[in-house]
Protein backbone atom coordinates (compact mmCIF):
# COMPACT_ATOMS: atom_id res chain seq x y z
CA UNK A 1 0.00 0.00 0.00
CA UNK A 2 1.04 3.58 -0.43
CA UNK A 3 2.73 5.26 2.49
CA UNK A 4 0.69 8.41 2.01
CA UNK A 5 -2.74 8.35 3.64
CA UNK A 6 -5.75 7.88 1.39
CA UNK A 7 -9.11 9.48 2.09
CA UNK A 8 -11.75 7.43 3.87
CA UNK A 9 -15.33 8.57 3.48
CA UNK A 10 -17.06 5.18 3.75
CA UNK A 11 -20.10 5.02 6.01
CA UNK A 12 -18.74 3.86 9.41
CA UNK A 13 -21.48 1.22 9.70
CA UNK A 14 -20.31 -0.40 6.46
CA UNK A 15 -16.63 0.06 7.32
CA UNK A 16 -17.13 -1.71 10.65
CA UNK A 17 -18.48 -4.80 8.88
CA UNK A 18 -15.69 -5.18 6.31
CA UNK A 19 -12.99 -7.79 6.78
CA UNK A 20 -9.96 -6.51 4.89
CA UNK A 21 -6.67 -8.10 3.89
CA UNK A 22 -3.48 -7.05 5.69
CA UNK A 23 -3.08 -4.25 3.12
CA UNK A 24 -6.59 -2.89 3.77
CA UNK A 25 -8.24 -4.28 0.64
CA UNK A 26 -11.23 -6.45 -0.21
CA UNK A 27 -11.67 -8.32 -3.47
CA UNK A 28 -14.46 -6.92 -5.63
CA UNK A 29 -16.09 -9.19 -8.18
CA UNK A 30 -17.78 -7.44 -11.10
CA UNK A 31 -20.71 -9.36 -12.56
CA UNK A 32 -23.00 -8.46 -15.46
CA UNK A 33 -26.29 -7.67 -13.73
CA UNK A 34 -28.70 -9.21 -16.25
CA UNK A 35 -26.83 -12.33 -17.42
CA UNK A 36 -24.81 -13.27 -14.34
CA UNK A 37 -21.60 -13.33 -16.39
CA UNK A 38 -18.55 -12.89 -14.12
CA UNK A 39 -16.50 -10.12 -15.68
CA UNK A 40 -13.46 -9.37 -13.53
CA UNK A 41 -11.94 -9.13 -10.10
CA UNK A 42 -10.55 -5.88 -8.76
CA UNK A 43 -9.54 -4.59 -5.35
CA UNK A 44 -11.23 -1.94 -3.22
CA UNK A 45 -10.28 -0.16 -0.04
CA UNK A 46 -12.84 1.78 1.99
CA UNK A 47 -12.56 4.88 -0.19
CA UNK A 48 -12.91 2.94 -3.46
CA UNK A 49 -16.04 1.26 -2.08
CA UNK A 50 -17.38 4.64 -0.95
CA UNK A 51 -16.82 6.10 -4.43
CA UNK A 52 -18.45 3.08 -6.06
CA UNK A 53 -21.51 3.38 -3.81
CA UNK A 54 -21.90 7.12 -4.28
CA UNK A 55 -21.00 7.67 -7.95
CA UNK A 56 -22.58 4.65 -9.61
CA UNK A 57 -19.28 3.86 -11.35
CA UNK A 58 -16.83 1.17 -10.23
CA UNK A 59 -13.74 2.56 -8.56
CA UNK A 60 -10.87 0.22 -7.75
CA UNK A 61 -7.50 0.50 -6.02
CA UNK A 62 -4.61 -0.40 -8.32
CA UNK A 63 -2.10 -2.40 -6.32
CA UNK A 64 0.58 -1.96 -9.00
CA UNK A 65 0.12 1.78 -9.56
CA UNK A 66 -0.91 2.59 -5.97
CA UNK A 67 -3.80 4.79 -7.11
CA UNK A 68 -7.54 4.77 -7.64
CA UNK A 69 -8.93 4.05 -11.06
CA UNK A 70 -12.47 4.30 -12.35
CA UNK A 71 -13.32 1.56 -14.80
CA UNK A 72 -13.76 3.14 -18.21
CA UNK A 73 -12.04 6.49 -17.63
CA UNK A 74 -9.19 5.58 -19.98
CA UNK A 75 -10.65 2.66 -21.95
CA UNK A 76 -14.21 3.84 -22.45
CA UNK A 77 -15.37 0.43 -21.16
CA UNK A 78 -17.53 1.64 -18.30
CA UNK A 79 -19.13 -0.30 -15.47
CA UNK A 80 -22.44 1.26 -14.42
CA UNK A 81 -23.31 -0.01 -10.95
CA UNK A 82 -26.69 -1.70 -10.51
CA UNK A 83 -26.16 -3.17 -7.02
CA UNK A 84 -23.45 -3.80 -4.44
CA UNK A 85 -23.46 -6.61 -1.87
CA UNK A 86 -21.15 -8.12 0.71
CA UNK A 87 -20.72 -11.86 0.96
CA UNK A 88 -21.69 -13.69 4.16
CA UNK A 89 -18.23 -13.18 5.70
CA UNK A 90 -18.05 -9.49 4.70
CA UNK A 91 -14.66 -10.11 3.06
CA UNK A 92 -15.70 -9.89 -0.61
CA UNK A 93 -17.78 -7.35 -2.51
CA UNK A 94 -20.06 -8.31 -5.40
CA UNK A 95 -20.77 -5.43 -7.75
CA UNK A 96 -23.47 -6.09 -10.32
CA UNK A 97 -22.87 -3.79 -13.26
CA UNK A 98 -23.98 -2.96 -16.74
CA UNK A 99 -20.67 -3.42 -18.58
CA UNK A 100 -20.07 -1.26 -21.64
CA UNK A 101 -17.43 -2.88 -23.85
CA UNK A 102 -14.69 -5.16 -22.60
CA UNK A 103 -14.17 -5.74 -18.87
CA UNK A 104 -10.67 -7.21 -19.21
CA UNK A 105 -7.58 -5.07 -19.77
CA UNK A 106 -6.71 -7.44 -22.67
CA UNK A 107 -9.80 -6.30 -24.55
CA UNK A 108 -11.80 -9.47 -23.84
CA UNK A 109 -15.38 -9.24 -22.63
CA UNK A 110 -14.44 -11.03 -19.39
CA UNK A 111 -11.16 -11.85 -17.65
CA UNK A 112 -12.26 -15.49 -17.33
CA UNK A 113 -12.68 -16.64 -20.95
CA UNK A 114 -9.16 -17.42 -22.15
CA UNK A 115 -7.78 -19.85 -19.57
CA UNK A 116 -10.54 -22.34 -18.72
CA UNK A 117 -9.08 -25.08 -16.53
CA UNK A 118 -12.14 -27.36 -16.52
CA UNK A 119 -15.26 -27.33 -18.62
CA UNK A 120 -18.30 -29.49 -17.96
CA UNK A 121 -18.96 -32.17 -20.56
CA UNK A 122 -22.13 -31.76 -22.62
GROMACS .gro file of C-alpha atoms in nm:
model
  122
    1UNK     CA    1   0.000   0.000   0.000
    2UNK     CA    2   0.104   0.358  -0.043
    3UNK     CA    3   0.273   0.526   0.249
    4UNK     CA    4   0.069   0.841   0.201
    5UNK     CA    5  -0.274   0.835   0.364
    6UNK     CA    6  -0.575   0.788   0.139
    7UNK     CA    7  -0.911   0.948   0.209
    8UNK     CA    8  -1.175   0.743   0.387
    9UNK     CA    9  -1.533   0.857   0.348
   10UNK     CA   10  -1.706   0.518   0.375
   11UNK     CA   11  -2.010   0.502   0.601
   12UNK     CA   12  -1.874   0.386   0.941
   13UNK     CA   13  -2.148   0.122   0.970
   14UNK     CA   14  -2.031  -0.040   0.646
   15UNK     CA   15  -1.663   0.006   0.732
   16UNK     CA   16  -1.713  -0.171   1.065
   17UNK     CA   17  -1.848  -0.480   0.888
   18UNK     CA   18  -1.569  -0.518   0.631
   19UNK     CA   19  -1.299  -0.779   0.678
   20UNK     CA   20  -0.996  -0.651   0.489
   21UNK     CA   21  -0.667  -0.810   0.389
   22UNK     CA   22  -0.348  -0.705   0.569
   23UNK     CA   23  -0.308  -0.425   0.312
   24UNK     CA   24  -0.659  -0.289   0.377
   25UNK     CA   25  -0.824  -0.428   0.064
   26UNK     CA   26  -1.123  -0.645  -0.021
   27UNK     CA   27  -1.167  -0.832  -0.347
   28UNK     CA   28  -1.446  -0.692  -0.563
   29UNK     CA   29  -1.609  -0.919  -0.818
   30UNK     CA   30  -1.778  -0.744  -1.110
   31UNK     CA   31  -2.071  -0.936  -1.256
   32UNK     CA   32  -2.300  -0.846  -1.546
   33UNK     CA   33  -2.629  -0.767  -1.373
   34UNK     CA   34  -2.870  -0.921  -1.625
   35UNK     CA   35  -2.683  -1.233  -1.742
   36UNK     CA   36  -2.481  -1.327  -1.434
   37UNK     CA   37  -2.160  -1.333  -1.639
   38UNK     CA   38  -1.855  -1.289  -1.412
   39UNK     CA   39  -1.650  -1.012  -1.568
   40UNK     CA   40  -1.346  -0.937  -1.353
   41UNK     CA   41  -1.194  -0.913  -1.010
   42UNK     CA   42  -1.055  -0.588  -0.876
   43UNK     CA   43  -0.954  -0.459  -0.535
   44UNK     CA   44  -1.123  -0.194  -0.322
   45UNK     CA   45  -1.028  -0.016  -0.004
   46UNK     CA   46  -1.284   0.178   0.199
   47UNK     CA   47  -1.256   0.488  -0.019
   48UNK     CA   48  -1.291   0.294  -0.346
   49UNK     CA   49  -1.604   0.126  -0.208
   50UNK     CA   50  -1.738   0.464  -0.095
   51UNK     CA   51  -1.682   0.610  -0.443
   52UNK     CA   52  -1.845   0.308  -0.606
   53UNK     CA   53  -2.151   0.338  -0.381
   54UNK     CA   54  -2.190   0.712  -0.428
   55UNK     CA   55  -2.100   0.767  -0.795
   56UNK     CA   56  -2.258   0.465  -0.961
   57UNK     CA   57  -1.928   0.386  -1.135
   58UNK     CA   58  -1.683   0.117  -1.023
   59UNK     CA   59  -1.374   0.256  -0.856
   60UNK     CA   60  -1.087   0.022  -0.775
   61UNK     CA   61  -0.750   0.050  -0.602
   62UNK     CA   62  -0.461  -0.040  -0.832
   63UNK     CA   63  -0.210  -0.240  -0.632
   64UNK     CA   64   0.058  -0.196  -0.900
   65UNK     CA   65   0.012   0.178  -0.956
   66UNK     CA   66  -0.091   0.259  -0.597
   67UNK     CA   67  -0.380   0.479  -0.711
   68UNK     CA   68  -0.754   0.477  -0.764
   69UNK     CA   69  -0.893   0.405  -1.106
   70UNK     CA   70  -1.247   0.430  -1.235
   71UNK     CA   71  -1.332   0.156  -1.480
   72UNK     CA   72  -1.376   0.314  -1.821
   73UNK     CA   73  -1.204   0.649  -1.763
   74UNK     CA   74  -0.919   0.558  -1.998
   75UNK     CA   75  -1.065   0.266  -2.195
   76UNK     CA   76  -1.421   0.384  -2.245
   77UNK     CA   77  -1.537   0.043  -2.116
   78UNK     CA   78  -1.753   0.164  -1.830
   79UNK     CA   79  -1.913  -0.030  -1.547
   80UNK     CA   80  -2.244   0.126  -1.442
   81UNK     CA   81  -2.331  -0.001  -1.095
   82UNK     CA   82  -2.669  -0.170  -1.051
   83UNK     CA   83  -2.616  -0.317  -0.702
   84UNK     CA   84  -2.345  -0.380  -0.444
   85UNK     CA   85  -2.346  -0.661  -0.187
   86UNK     CA   86  -2.115  -0.812   0.071
   87UNK     CA   87  -2.072  -1.186   0.096
   88UNK     CA   88  -2.169  -1.369   0.416
   89UNK     CA   89  -1.823  -1.318   0.570
   90UNK     CA   90  -1.805  -0.949   0.470
   91UNK     CA   91  -1.466  -1.011   0.306
   92UNK     CA   92  -1.570  -0.989  -0.061
   93UNK     CA   93  -1.778  -0.735  -0.251
   94UNK     CA   94  -2.006  -0.831  -0.540
   95UNK     CA   95  -2.077  -0.543  -0.775
   96UNK     CA   96  -2.347  -0.609  -1.032
   97UNK     CA   97  -2.287  -0.379  -1.326
   98UNK     CA   98  -2.398  -0.296  -1.674
   99UNK     CA   99  -2.067  -0.342  -1.858
  100UNK     CA  100  -2.007  -0.126  -2.164
  101UNK     CA  101  -1.743  -0.288  -2.385
  102UNK     CA  102  -1.469  -0.516  -2.260
  103UNK     CA  103  -1.417  -0.574  -1.887
  104UNK     CA  104  -1.067  -0.721  -1.921
  105UNK     CA  105  -0.758  -0.507  -1.977
  106UNK     CA  106  -0.671  -0.744  -2.267
  107UNK     CA  107  -0.980  -0.630  -2.455
  108UNK     CA  108  -1.180  -0.947  -2.384
  109UNK     CA  109  -1.538  -0.924  -2.263
  110UNK     CA  110  -1.444  -1.103  -1.939
  111UNK     CA  111  -1.116  -1.185  -1.765
  112UNK     CA  112  -1.226  -1.549  -1.733
  113UNK     CA  113  -1.268  -1.664  -2.095
  114UNK     CA  114  -0.916  -1.742  -2.215
  115UNK     CA  115  -0.778  -1.985  -1.957
  116UNK     CA  116  -1.054  -2.234  -1.872
  117UNK     CA  117  -0.908  -2.508  -1.653
  118UNK     CA  118  -1.214  -2.736  -1.652
  119UNK     CA  119  -1.526  -2.733  -1.862
  120UNK     CA  120  -1.830  -2.949  -1.796
  121UNK     CA  121  -1.896  -3.217  -2.056
  122UNK     CA  122  -2.213  -3.176  -2.262
   0.00000   0.00000   0.00000
